[in-house]
Coordinates of C-alpha atoms in Angstrom, one line a residue:
M1 CA -43.4 -165.0 -192.2
S2 CA -44.3 -164.3 -195.9
V3 CA -41.7 -163.1 -198.3
A4 CA -43.5 -159.7 -198.3
Q5 CA -43.1 -159.5 -194.4
K6 CA -39.6 -160.5 -194.6
Q7 CA -39.1 -157.5 -197.0
D8 CA -40.4 -155.1 -194.4
A9 CA -38.1 -156.5 -191.9
A10 CA -35.2 -156.1 -194.2
P11 CA -34.7 -152.5 -195.4
S12 CA -31.6 -153.2 -197.4
L13 CA -33.4 -155.7 -199.6
S14 CA -34.6 -154.8 -203.2
T15 CA -38.3 -154.9 -203.5
A16 CA -37.5 -157.1 -206.5
A17 CA -37.1 -160.0 -204.0
T18 CA -40.7 -160.0 -203.4
T19 CA -41.5 -161.6 -206.7
T20 CA -41.3 -165.4 -207.1
T21 CA -40.7 -166.3 -210.8
S22 CA -42.6 -169.3 -211.7
K23 CA -41.4 -171.7 -214.3
K24 CA -44.2 -170.5 -216.5
S25 CA -41.9 -167.4 -217.4
A26 CA -39.9 -169.6 -219.6
I27 CA -42.8 -170.3 -221.9
L28 CA -42.1 -168.6 -225.2
L29 CA -45.8 -167.4 -225.8
P30 CA -45.9 -163.7 -225.4
S31 CA -48.9 -162.5 -223.5
V32 CA -50.7 -159.1 -223.5
A33 CA -49.5 -158.8 -220.0
L34 CA -46.0 -159.1 -221.2
M35 CA -46.3 -156.5 -223.8
L36 CA -47.8 -154.1 -221.3
A37 CA -45.0 -154.8 -218.9
L38 CA -42.4 -154.0 -221.4
S39 CA -44.1 -150.7 -222.6
C40 CA -41.5 -148.6 -221.0
L41 CA -39.4 -149.6 -223.9
F42 CA -36.2 -147.6 -223.7
S43 CA -36.0 -147.0 -220.0
P44 CA -35.5 -150.5 -218.5
A45 CA -34.7 -149.0 -215.1
T46 CA -38.1 -147.8 -214.6
V47 CA -39.6 -151.4 -214.8
Q48 CA -37.1 -152.6 -212.3
A49 CA -37.8 -152.6 -208.5
G50 CA -36.6 -149.4 -207.2
P51 CA -33.7 -149.1 -204.5
V52 CA -34.2 -149.6 -200.9
D53 CA -35.6 -146.8 -199.0
D54 CA -32.5 -145.3 -197.4
A55 CA -34.5 -143.6 -194.6
A56 CA -35.7 -147.1 -193.5
A57 CA -32.2 -148.2 -193.4
A58 CA -31.1 -145.1 -191.4
K59 CA -32.7 -146.4 -188.2
H60 CA -29.8 -148.8 -188.1
S61 CA -27.1 -146.2 -188.7
G62 CA -26.2 -145.4 -185.0
S63 CA -23.1 -147.7 -185.1
S64 CA -23.2 -148.8 -188.7
P65 CA -20.0 -149.1 -190.6
S66 CA -19.0 -146.1 -192.3
F67 CA -18.4 -146.3 -196.0
S68 CA -19.8 -145.1 -199.4
L69 CA -20.5 -147.1 -202.6
P70 CA -20.4 -145.8 -206.1
P71 CA -23.7 -144.8 -207.7
L72 CA -25.8 -147.6 -209.0
N73 CA -25.4 -146.4 -212.7
W74 CA -21.7 -146.5 -212.3
L75 CA -21.7 -150.0 -210.9
R76 CA -23.9 -151.2 -213.7
T77 CA -21.0 -150.4 -216.2
H78 CA -18.3 -152.0 -214.3
L79 CA -19.4 -155.7 -213.7
G80 CA -17.7 -157.4 -216.6
T81 CA -19.9 -160.0 -218.4
K82 CA -22.3 -159.6 -215.5
S83 CA -23.0 -155.9 -216.6
P84 CA -26.7 -155.4 -217.6
Y85 CA -27.3 -154.0 -221.1
P86 CA -27.2 -150.2 -221.3
H87 CA -30.7 -149.8 -222.9
E88 CA -31.0 -146.2 -221.4
T89 CA -28.1 -144.8 -223.4
R90 CA -28.7 -146.6 -226.8
P91 CA -29.7 -144.5 -229.7
V92 CA -33.3 -144.7 -230.9
G93 CA -34.2 -143.7 -234.6
H94 CA -34.5 -144.6 -238.2
L95 CA -31.4 -145.4 -240.3
K96 CA -30.5 -141.9 -241.7
D97 CA -26.9 -142.0 -242.8
T98 CA -27.0 -144.6 -245.7
P99 CA -24.0 -143.6 -247.9
K100 CA -25.1 -141.7 -251.1
G101 CA -25.5 -144.1 -254.0
Y102 CA -25.9 -147.2 -251.8
E103 CA -28.8 -149.2 -250.3
L104 CA -29.0 -151.5 -247.3
V105 CA -29.4 -155.0 -248.6
Q106 CA -28.6 -157.2 -245.6
L107 CA -28.2 -157.2 -241.8
Q108 CA -25.9 -159.6 -240.0
L109 CA -26.4 -159.9 -236.3
V110 CA -24.3 -161.8 -233.6
C111 CA -25.9 -161.4 -230.2
R112 CA -25.4 -162.8 -226.6
H113 CA -28.4 -163.9 -224.8
G114 CA -30.1 -161.6 -222.2
T115 CA -29.8 -161.5 -218.4
R116 CA -29.9 -165.0 -217.1
Y117 CA -30.0 -166.7 -213.7
P118 CA -26.7 -167.8 -212.2
S119 CA -25.8 -171.4 -212.8
A120 CA -27.2 -174.1 -210.4
D121 CA -23.8 -174.5 -208.6
K122 CA -23.5 -170.7 -208.1
S123 CA -27.2 -170.6 -206.8
V124 CA -26.3 -173.3 -204.3
G125 CA -23.1 -171.3 -203.2
F126 CA -25.3 -168.3 -202.7
Q127 CA -27.6 -170.2 -200.2
K128 CA -24.6 -171.5 -198.3
M129 CA -22.9 -168.2 -198.0
T130 CA -26.3 -166.6 -196.9
D131 CA -26.6 -169.4 -194.2
R132 CA -23.1 -168.8 -192.9
L133 CA -23.7 -165.1 -192.5
K134 CA -27.2 -165.2 -190.9
G135 CA -25.6 -165.0 -187.4
I136 CA -23.7 -161.8 -187.9
K137 CA -25.0 -158.9 -185.6
L138 CA -24.0 -155.8 -187.7
P139 CA -26.1 -152.8 -187.7
G140 CA -27.6 -152.2 -191.2
F141 CA -27.2 -155.7 -192.3
E142 CA -30.0 -157.5 -190.3
W143 CA -31.6 -158.3 -193.7
I144 CA -29.2 -161.2 -194.2
K145 CA -31.1 -163.3 -191.7
D146 CA -34.2 -163.2 -194.0
W147 CA -32.6 -162.7 -197.4
P148 CA -34.6 -165.3 -199.6
S149 CA -31.8 -166.7 -201.7
E150 CA -33.7 -169.8 -202.9
T151 CA -36.6 -167.5 -204.0
L152 CA -34.4 -165.0 -205.9
Y153 CA -32.0 -167.6 -207.3
P154 CA -33.5 -171.0 -207.3
P155 CA -30.9 -173.8 -208.4
A156 CA -33.7 -175.4 -210.6
R157 CA -33.5 -172.2 -212.8
G158 CA -29.9 -172.4 -213.2
N159 CA -28.5 -170.5 -216.3
L160 CA -32.2 -170.1 -217.7
L161 CA -33.1 -166.6 -219.2
S162 CA -34.7 -164.3 -216.7
V163 CA -37.7 -162.0 -217.1
Q164 CA -35.2 -159.2 -217.5
G165 CA -33.6 -161.3 -220.2
D166 CA -36.9 -161.5 -222.1
A167 CA -37.3 -157.7 -221.8
D168 CA -33.6 -157.2 -222.9
L169 CA -33.9 -158.8 -226.3
Y170 CA -37.6 -157.5 -226.9
Q171 CA -36.4 -154.0 -226.3
I172 CA -33.3 -154.4 -228.6
G173 CA -35.6 -156.0 -231.2
R174 CA -37.9 -153.0 -231.2
R175 CA -35.1 -150.5 -231.7
F176 CA -33.8 -152.6 -234.6
A177 CA -37.3 -152.6 -236.1
I178 CA -37.3 -148.7 -235.9
R179 CA -33.7 -148.5 -237.3
Y180 CA -34.2 -150.9 -240.1
K181 CA -37.9 -150.1 -241.0
T182 CA -37.0 -149.5 -244.6
L183 CA -35.5 -153.0 -244.9
L184 CA -38.5 -154.6 -243.2
D185 CA -40.9 -152.8 -245.4
K186 CA -39.1 -153.7 -248.6
Y187 CA -38.6 -157.3 -247.7
P188 CA -41.5 -158.9 -245.8
Y189 CA -40.8 -161.9 -243.5
D190 CA -40.2 -165.4 -244.8
A191 CA -37.9 -168.1 -243.3
D192 CA -35.4 -167.7 -246.2
S193 CA -35.1 -163.9 -246.1
Y194 CA -34.8 -163.8 -242.2
V195 CA -32.6 -166.6 -240.8
F196 CA -32.4 -167.2 -237.1
Y197 CA -29.7 -169.4 -235.7
S198 CA -29.0 -170.2 -232.0
S199 CA -26.6 -172.1 -229.8
P200 CA -28.5 -175.0 -228.4
K201 CA -28.7 -173.4 -225.0
S202 CA -32.3 -172.5 -224.0
R203 CA -31.4 -169.0 -222.9
S204 CA -30.0 -168.3 -226.4
K205 CA -32.9 -169.8 -228.3
Q206 CA -35.3 -167.9 -225.9
S207 CA -33.4 -164.7 -226.6
G208 CA -33.6 -165.2 -230.4
Y209 CA -37.3 -165.6 -229.9
G210 CA -37.5 -162.5 -227.7
F211 CA -35.8 -160.6 -230.3
S212 CA -38.0 -161.6 -233.0
V213 CA -41.2 -160.6 -231.1
G214 CA -39.8 -157.1 -230.9
F215 CA -38.4 -157.0 -234.5
F216 CA -41.6 -158.2 -236.1
E217 CA -44.1 -156.7 -233.9
G218 CA -47.1 -155.4 -235.9
R219 CA -45.8 -157.3 -238.9
L220 CA -47.3 -160.6 -240.0
A221 CA -46.3 -162.4 -243.2
E222 CA -48.7 -162.2 -246.0
D223 CA -49.6 -164.8 -248.7
S224 CA -50.0 -163.9 -252.4
G225 CA -53.0 -161.6 -252.0
S226 CA -55.7 -160.1 -249.8
A227 CA -58.2 -162.8 -250.9
V228 CA -55.9 -165.4 -249.5
E229 CA -55.6 -163.4 -246.3
K230 CA -59.3 -163.3 -245.9
G231 CA -59.6 -167.0 -246.5
V232 CA -57.7 -167.9 -243.4
I233 CA -59.7 -170.2 -241.0
G234 CA -59.3 -169.3 -237.4
K235 CA -57.4 -166.5 -235.8
R236 CA -53.8 -165.8 -236.7
P237 CA -51.0 -165.7 -234.0
P238 CA -50.5 -162.1 -232.5
V239 CA -46.9 -162.1 -233.4
Q240 CA -44.9 -163.6 -236.3
P241 CA -43.7 -167.2 -235.8
V242 CA -40.1 -167.6 -236.9
E243 CA -37.9 -170.6 -237.4
I244 CA -34.8 -170.8 -235.2
S245 CA -32.1 -173.3 -236.4
M246 CA -29.3 -174.8 -234.2
L247 CA -26.8 -177.6 -234.0
P248 CA -26.0 -179.9 -230.9
I249 CA -23.2 -179.0 -228.5
G250 CA -20.1 -180.3 -230.0
L251 CA -21.1 -179.6 -233.6
D252 CA -22.0 -176.0 -233.3
K253 CA -18.8 -174.2 -234.6
E254 CA -20.3 -170.8 -234.7
M255 CA -22.3 -170.0 -231.6
A256 CA -21.1 -172.4 -229.0
M257 CA -17.6 -173.0 -230.8
K258 CA -15.6 -173.7 -227.7
Y259 CA -17.3 -177.1 -227.2
A260 CA -16.4 -178.0 -230.8
C261 CA -12.7 -177.5 -230.3
P262 CA -11.1 -180.3 -228.2
R263 CA -7.6 -178.6 -228.4
W264 CA -9.0 -175.5 -226.8
L265 CA -10.8 -177.3 -224.1
E266 CA -7.5 -179.3 -223.3
S267 CA -4.8 -176.6 -223.8
V268 CA -6.5 -173.3 -223.1
D269 CA -9.5 -173.6 -220.7
G270 CA -8.5 -173.6 -217.1
Q271 CA -4.8 -174.0 -217.8
S272 CA -2.5 -172.5 -215.1
A273 CA -0.6 -170.5 -217.8
V274 CA -3.7 -168.9 -219.1
E275 CA -4.9 -168.1 -215.6
R276 CA -1.6 -166.8 -214.4
N277 CA -2.1 -163.1 -214.8
N278 CA -5.6 -163.2 -213.2
K279 CA -4.2 -165.0 -210.3
E280 CA -1.2 -162.8 -209.8
Y281 CA -3.4 -159.7 -210.0
E282 CA -6.1 -161.0 -207.5
A283 CA -3.3 -161.7 -205.1
T284 CA -2.6 -158.0 -204.9
F285 CA -5.8 -157.1 -203.3
K286 CA -8.3 -160.1 -202.6
P287 CA -6.6 -161.7 -199.6
E288 CA -6.6 -158.3 -197.9
L289 CA -10.1 -157.7 -198.8
A290 CA -11.0 -161.2 -197.4
Q291 CA -9.2 -160.3 -194.2
R292 CA -11.0 -156.9 -193.8
L293 CA -14.4 -158.5 -194.3
S294 CA -13.6 -161.2 -191.7
A295 CA -12.3 -158.6 -189.1
V296 CA -15.5 -156.5 -189.5
L297 CA -17.8 -159.5 -189.2
S298 CA -15.8 -160.8 -186.2
A299 CA -15.8 -157.6 -184.3
G300 CA -17.2 -158.2 -180.8
A301 CA -16.9 -162.0 -181.0
K302 CA -16.2 -163.5 -177.5
T303 CA -14.9 -166.9 -178.6
P304 CA -13.0 -168.1 -181.7
A305 CA -16.0 -170.3 -182.8
A306 CA -18.0 -167.0 -183.1
Q307 CA -15.4 -165.4 -185.6
F308 CA -15.7 -165.3 -189.3
N309 CA -12.9 -166.5 -191.5
L310 CA -13.7 -165.5 -195.1
T311 CA -11.4 -166.7 -198.0
V312 CA -10.6 -165.4 -201.5
K313 CA -13.0 -168.0 -202.9
D314 CA -15.8 -166.5 -200.5
V315 CA -15.1 -163.0 -201.9
G316 CA -15.6 -164.5 -205.4
V317 CA -18.9 -165.8 -204.3
I318 CA -20.1 -162.5 -202.7
Q319 CA -18.8 -160.6 -205.8
N320 CA -21.1 -162.8 -208.0
M321 CA -24.0 -162.3 -205.7
C322 CA -23.4 -158.5 -205.9
G323 CA -23.4 -158.7 -209.8
F324 CA -26.5 -160.6 -210.2
E325 CA -28.3 -158.4 -207.8
V326 CA -27.6 -155.4 -210.1
S327 CA -28.2 -157.2 -213.3
M328 CA -31.3 -159.2 -212.3
H329 CA -32.8 -156.8 -209.7
N330 CA -31.1 -153.3 -210.2
T331 CA -30.1 -153.0 -206.7
E332 CA -26.8 -152.3 -205.0
K333 CA -28.2 -152.3 -201.6
T334 CA -27.5 -155.8 -200.6
W335 CA -24.3 -157.8 -201.5
C336 CA -22.5 -154.9 -203.2
R337 CA -23.0 -153.1 -200.0
F338 CA -21.8 -155.9 -198.0
L339 CA -18.6 -155.9 -200.2
G340 CA -18.1 -152.4 -199.2
L341 CA -17.5 -153.6 -195.6
G342 CA -14.0 -154.6 -196.9
L343 CA -13.1 -150.9 -197.3
S344 CA -13.0 -150.6 -193.6
S345 CA -9.5 -151.5 -192.3
S346 CA -10.3 -151.3 -188.5
K347 CA -12.5 -153.9 -186.5
D348 CA -15.1 -151.1 -185.6
G349 CA -15.9 -150.6 -189.3
K350 CA -14.8 -147.0 -189.4
S351 CA -12.6 -146.1 -192.3
K352 CA -9.1 -144.7 -191.8
K353 CA -9.8 -142.3 -194.6
D354 CA -11.3 -138.8 -194.1
G355 CA -13.5 -137.0 -196.4
K356 CA -16.3 -138.2 -198.7
D357 CA -14.1 -137.9 -201.9
D358 CA -11.6 -140.3 -200.3
L359 CA -14.3 -142.8 -199.3
D360 CA -15.9 -142.6 -202.8
G361 CA -12.5 -143.1 -204.5
E362 CA -11.6 -145.9 -202.3
A363 CA -14.9 -147.8 -203.0
K364 CA -14.6 -147.1 -206.9
D365 CA -11.0 -148.5 -206.8
L366 CA -12.2 -151.8 -205.3
F367 CA -14.8 -152.4 -207.9
L368 CA -12.5 -151.3 -210.6
K369 CA -9.9 -153.9 -209.3
L370 CA -12.7 -156.6 -209.3
E371 CA -13.5 -155.6 -212.9
I372 CA -9.8 -155.6 -214.2
A373 CA -9.4 -159.2 -212.6
D374 CA -12.4 -160.4 -214.5
D375 CA -11.0 -159.0 -217.8
L376 CA -7.6 -160.7 -217.1
D377 CA -9.4 -163.9 -217.0
D378 CA -11.4 -163.2 -220.1
Y379 CA -8.6 -161.7 -222.0
Y380 CA -6.5 -165.0 -221.9
T381 CA -9.5 -167.4 -221.9
Y382 CA -11.4 -166.1 -224.8
G383 CA -9.5 -163.0 -226.0
P384 CA -6.4 -161.9 -227.8
G385 CA -4.2 -163.0 -224.8
V386 CA -4.0 -166.6 -226.5
P387 CA -3.5 -166.5 -230.2
F388 CA -5.1 -169.8 -230.7
N389 CA -8.3 -168.3 -229.7
R390 CA -8.7 -166.5 -233.1
H391 CA -9.3 -169.9 -234.7
L392 CA -12.7 -170.2 -232.7
G393 CA -14.2 -167.2 -234.5
C394 CA -13.2 -168.2 -238.0
K395 CA -16.3 -170.3 -238.9
L396 CA -18.5 -167.5 -237.9
G397 CA -16.5 -165.2 -240.2
T398 CA -16.6 -167.7 -243.1
S399 CA -20.4 -167.9 -243.0
L400 CA -20.7 -164.2 -242.8
V401 CA -18.6 -163.9 -246.0
Q402 CA -20.7 -166.4 -247.9
S403 CA -23.9 -164.7 -246.9
V404 CA -22.8 -161.2 -247.8
E405 CA -21.4 -162.3 -251.1
L406 CA -24.8 -163.7 -252.1
A407 CA -26.4 -160.3 -251.2
L408 CA -23.9 -158.3 -253.0
T409 CA -24.0 -160.4 -256.2
E410 CA -27.7 -160.7 -256.8
D411 CA -29.1 -159.5 -260.0
K412 CA -32.1 -157.1 -260.5
T413 CA -34.7 -159.7 -260.0
G414 CA -33.4 -160.3 -256.5
A415 CA -31.8 -163.5 -257.4
P416 CA -28.2 -164.3 -256.8
V417 CA -25.9 -164.4 -259.9
A418 CA -25.6 -168.2 -260.9
S419 CA -22.3 -169.8 -260.4
G420 CA -23.1 -172.7 -262.7
D421 CA -25.7 -173.9 -265.1
D422 CA -29.1 -172.0 -265.4
D423 CA -31.2 -174.9 -264.2
E424 CA -29.0 -175.4 -261.1
D425 CA -30.8 -174.7 -257.8
V426 CA -29.5 -171.5 -256.2
R427 CA -30.2 -170.5 -252.5
G428 CA -32.1 -167.3 -252.0
V429 CA -30.7 -164.1 -250.5
S430 CA -31.0 -163.6 -246.7
R431 CA -31.9 -160.0 -245.8
A432 CA -31.2 -160.6 -242.2
V433 CA -29.1 -163.3 -240.5
L434 CA -29.6 -163.1 -236.9
K435 CA -27.5 -165.4 -234.6
F436 CA -27.8 -165.7 -230.7
G437 CA -24.9 -167.2 -228.5
H438 CA -23.0 -166.5 -225.5
S439 CA -20.4 -163.9 -224.0
E440 CA -17.6 -166.2 -225.4
T441 CA -19.2 -166.0 -228.9
I442 CA -18.9 -162.2 -228.8
M443 CA -15.3 -162.4 -227.3
L444 CA -13.9 -165.0 -229.6
F445 CA -15.3 -163.4 -232.8
S446 CA -14.1 -160.0 -231.6
S447 CA -10.6 -161.5 -231.2
M448 CA -10.6 -163.0 -234.6
L449 CA -11.4 -159.4 -235.9
G450 CA -8.8 -157.8 -233.8
L451 CA -11.4 -155.4 -232.4
Y452 CA -9.8 -154.9 -228.9
N453 CA -6.2 -155.5 -229.8
K454 CA -5.5 -152.7 -232.1
K455 CA -2.7 -151.4 -230.2
G456 CA -1.2 -154.7 -229.7
V457 CA -0.6 -154.0 -225.8
P458 CA -1.1 -157.2 -223.8
L459 CA -3.2 -156.9 -220.7
T460 CA -1.0 -158.1 -217.7
A461 CA -1.1 -158.3 -214.0
N462 CA 1.5 -155.6 -213.5
M463 CA 0.3 -152.6 -215.5
T464 CA -0.1 -149.0 -214.1
S465 CA -3.4 -147.6 -213.2
E466 CA -3.3 -145.4 -216.3
Q467 CA -2.5 -148.4 -218.4
Y468 CA -5.5 -150.3 -216.9
E469 CA -7.7 -147.2 -217.4
N470 CA -6.8 -147.0 -221.1
R471 CA -6.9 -150.7 -221.9
E472 CA -8.9 -151.8 -225.0
F473 CA -10.3 -155.0 -223.6
R474 CA -13.1 -154.0 -221.3
A475 CA -15.8 -156.7 -221.2
S476 CA -18.2 -154.3 -219.3
N477 CA -18.3 -152.3 -222.5
F478 CA -18.5 -155.0 -225.3
A479 CA -19.8 -158.1 -223.6
P480 CA -22.5 -157.4 -221.1
F481 CA -25.7 -159.4 -221.1
S482 CA -27.3 -158.9 -224.6
S483 CA -24.3 -157.7 -226.3
N484 CA -24.3 -157.6 -229.9
M485 CA -22.4 -157.1 -233.1
A486 CA -24.4 -155.8 -236.1
F487 CA -22.9 -155.7 -239.7
E488 CA -24.8 -153.6 -242.1
I489 CA -24.2 -154.4 -245.8
Y490 CA -24.7 -151.8 -248.4
R491 CA -24.7 -152.4 -252.2
P492 CA -24.4 -149.7 -255.0
I493 CA -27.7 -148.7 -256.2
A494 CA -26.5 -148.2 -259.9
P495 CA -23.7 -150.7 -260.6
K496 CA -21.1 -149.8 -263.2
A497 CA -22.3 -152.5 -265.7
P498 CA -25.4 -154.6 -265.6
K499 CA -25.2 -157.8 -263.6
L500 CA -25.8 -160.5 -266.2
R501 CA -26.3 -164.2 -265.4
R502 CA -22.9 -165.4 -266.6
R503 CA -21.8 -168.6 -268.3
Q504 CA -20.3 -171.3 -266.3
D505 CA -16.9 -170.7 -267.7
A506 CA -17.0 -166.8 -267.4
P507 CA -14.8 -165.1 -264.6
A508 CA -16.9 -163.9 -261.6
A509 CA -16.9 -160.1 -261.0
A510 CA -15.7 -159.0 -257.6
P511 CA -18.6 -158.1 -255.4
E512 CA -18.8 -154.3 -254.6
G513 CA -20.2 -153.0 -251.4
L514 CA -19.6 -151.4 -248.1
I515 CA -19.8 -152.9 -244.5
R516 CA -20.4 -151.1 -241.2
L517 CA -20.0 -152.6 -237.8
L518 CA -22.2 -151.5 -234.8
V519 CA -21.2 -152.8 -231.3
N520 CA -24.1 -152.6 -228.9
E521 CA -25.9 -150.5 -231.5
V522 CA -23.1 -147.9 -231.7
P523 CA -21.0 -147.7 -234.8
M524 CA -17.3 -148.8 -234.5
T525 CA -14.4 -148.8 -236.8
L526 CA -13.0 -152.0 -238.2
P527 CA -9.2 -152.8 -238.0
G528 CA -7.5 -152.0 -241.1
C529 CA -10.4 -149.8 -242.6
G530 CA -9.1 -146.5 -241.3
S531 CA -11.2 -144.0 -239.5
N532 CA -14.2 -144.4 -241.7
Y533 CA -17.0 -146.5 -240.3
F534 CA -18.0 -147.7 -243.8
C535 CA -15.4 -150.0 -245.1
E536 CA -15.1 -151.3 -248.6
W537 CA -16.2 -154.9 -248.7
S538 CA -13.0 -156.0 -250.6
T539 CA -10.9 -154.5 -248.0
F540 CA -12.9 -156.0 -245.1
K541 CA -12.7 -159.5 -246.8
K542 CA -8.9 -159.3 -247.3
I543 CA -8.6 -158.4 -243.5
L544 CA -10.8 -161.3 -242.7
Q545 CA -8.8 -163.7 -244.8
L546 CA -5.7 -162.5 -243.0
T547 CA -7.0 -162.8 -239.5
S548 CA -8.7 -166.1 -240.1
S549 CA -5.2 -167.9 -240.7
G550 CA -6.8 -170.2 -243.2
C551 CA -9.8 -171.2 -241.0
D552 CA -8.8 -174.9 -240.7
F553 CA -11.0 -175.1 -237.6
D554 CA -11.2 -178.9 -237.5
G555 CA -7.4 -179.3 -238.2
C556 CA -6.4 -176.9 -235.6
C557 CA -8.9 -177.9 -233.1
A558 CA -8.1 -181.6 -233.3
S559 CA -7.0 -183.0 -229.9
S560 CA -4.6 -185.5 -231.3
G561 CA -1.4 -184.9 -233.6
K562 CA 0.6 -182.0 -234.4
P563 CA -0.6 -178.9 -236.3
A564 CA 1.1 -178.6 -239.7
A565 CA 2.7 -175.3 -238.7
S566 CA 3.1 -173.0 -235.8
A567 CA 2.7 -169.4 -236.4
S568 CA 4.6 -168.7 -233.1
A569 CA 7.6 -169.9 -235.2
L570 CA 7.1 -167.4 -237.9
E571 CA 7.9 -163.6 -237.8
G572 CA 6.4 -160.4 -239.4
G573 CA 5.6 -160.7 -243.0
E574 CA 6.2 -164.5 -243.1
V575 CA 3.1 -164.7 -240.8
K576 CA 1.1 -162.6 -243.1
A577 CA 2.1 -164.5 -246.2
A578 CA 1.5 -167.8 -244.5
F579 CA -2.0 -166.8 -243.6
L580 CA -2.9 -165.7 -247.0
K581 CA -1.4 -168.9 -248.6
A582 CA -3.5 -170.8 -246.2
F583 CA -6.8 -169.0 -246.9
E584 CA -6.4 -168.6 -250.7
K585 CA -4.9 -172.1 -251.6
R586 CA -6.4 -174.1 -248.7
A587 CA -2.9 -175.7 -248.2
D588 CA -1.1 -176.6 -245.1
S589 CA -3.0 -175.2 -242.2
V590 CA -1.5 -172.5 -240.0
C591 CA -2.3 -173.1 -236.4
L592 CA -1.7 -170.3 -233.9
S593 CA 0.1 -170.7 -230.7
I594 CA -1.7 -171.8 -227.4
Q595 CA 0.9 -170.1 -225.4
P596 CA -0.4 -166.8 -223.7
V597 CA 1.2 -163.6 -225.1
A598 CA 2.3 -162.6 -221.6

């Protein structure tokens, strides 16, 4: 039976399952076909396979379990780091709110890779789970018998960028090209003006390339004049080639920083104290969910051997299958629907609750609990739940400051103000610094900036429903696939005094300018900058100096020896004073505590 025939026999399977993705999809040469496939630029759902025909599934509904799932669009925004990027709700248009008297001189971008395949281990787990469940005889779930796990999620493609991932970054690049058209028009591409960095993982490098295709579409670098252009021998490439720099794992302290911090790997990652809140919260609902699923699957079993006994770990596997089905194939009709079986508390699959509203509320409650459990894991592993995590974002902050200061101190010729002799080589100003990493890149840098800890209320396993609803740390919102943080840098058009190339012994003038942060293309206020989206550069720099705690990345990340000082032993103003002293004088480092805040 072909895959297409299997689809006909499986009414609950997304039509996206009929496409076998070849390894050629990883090749980074864009084709005309790819461009046409992405022509529906701002409505990604329209290029996804549509949901399964409910009418086709209805023929099995005679004794099918009774439950109701939340709408697909709702599920897409509650899957934590497996959530797809919300292209359909992102703003599209030119930059129109530049502050009066300022001009945009630089763009800084930190971006997560696009939608990817599950890891090889997870893909193998998907196949094993499918094999275990092929024998179930449950109306409406006959599709499991022919569900092509190896076709949809081949282990050989573990962690590689998916076709949807290519589309994700291309679409973001196109919207950025529209928003920052004036910057692109004023500063044509060259490898010094537009600097690309990536983690060494292929999914991040490919994402950077995909963004560049959209960002520079229709723009090719020109040489000194039209005569030179006409003298080109042969055909030019259809898109602008770009240079993407990277460092090996273990040396990259900005995009894949956790691998460069032995102390984090030893004392934070996977530690029982760090995972405690996640485990305690999961214990309040996952064992019961596993029991309910087992009971529904075992209904009618005549022998113990025919019964199913799903564990909490099995529930986690199915949850991952649900997440990837939504993010990669835009369907909730397969494993998300299977999870819904756990809403039924009786063996015949009939819900004890009456009324559609009760059923909808129960279903949403289940997926909200799964989302909260994932957030509790990420909050302590990569977020503000462990103060030490802030160290891992400090190198990224330091490089941002250095690059911005160059852009704000350039003279009228476009060259940076010299800091030494006139004949000293000075690096040119970058108009865009574009960096591509991972979900932890976004989380760790956000933690250093204090973006999702403004209220200072720790996320714990025993909060009320209202507290969970109002929590700041919600990965579905700020760290989905392709999540991004863009920093717009603005400089006064008419400085108070002319910028003169100073003598080596002359004091440097403090750079003047504004900075604005956009998270997933939407403006967000920076902690310490009040309610205004535009923050004075001098204010932001002081905040960054404070939160970076001296940025002794190497000293605090060393796996042997004790840190010079522990911030956990300091209180209130003493902490702030120690931070500033460490940053300004580069004296003894202040290494934050590795103990969870709760």
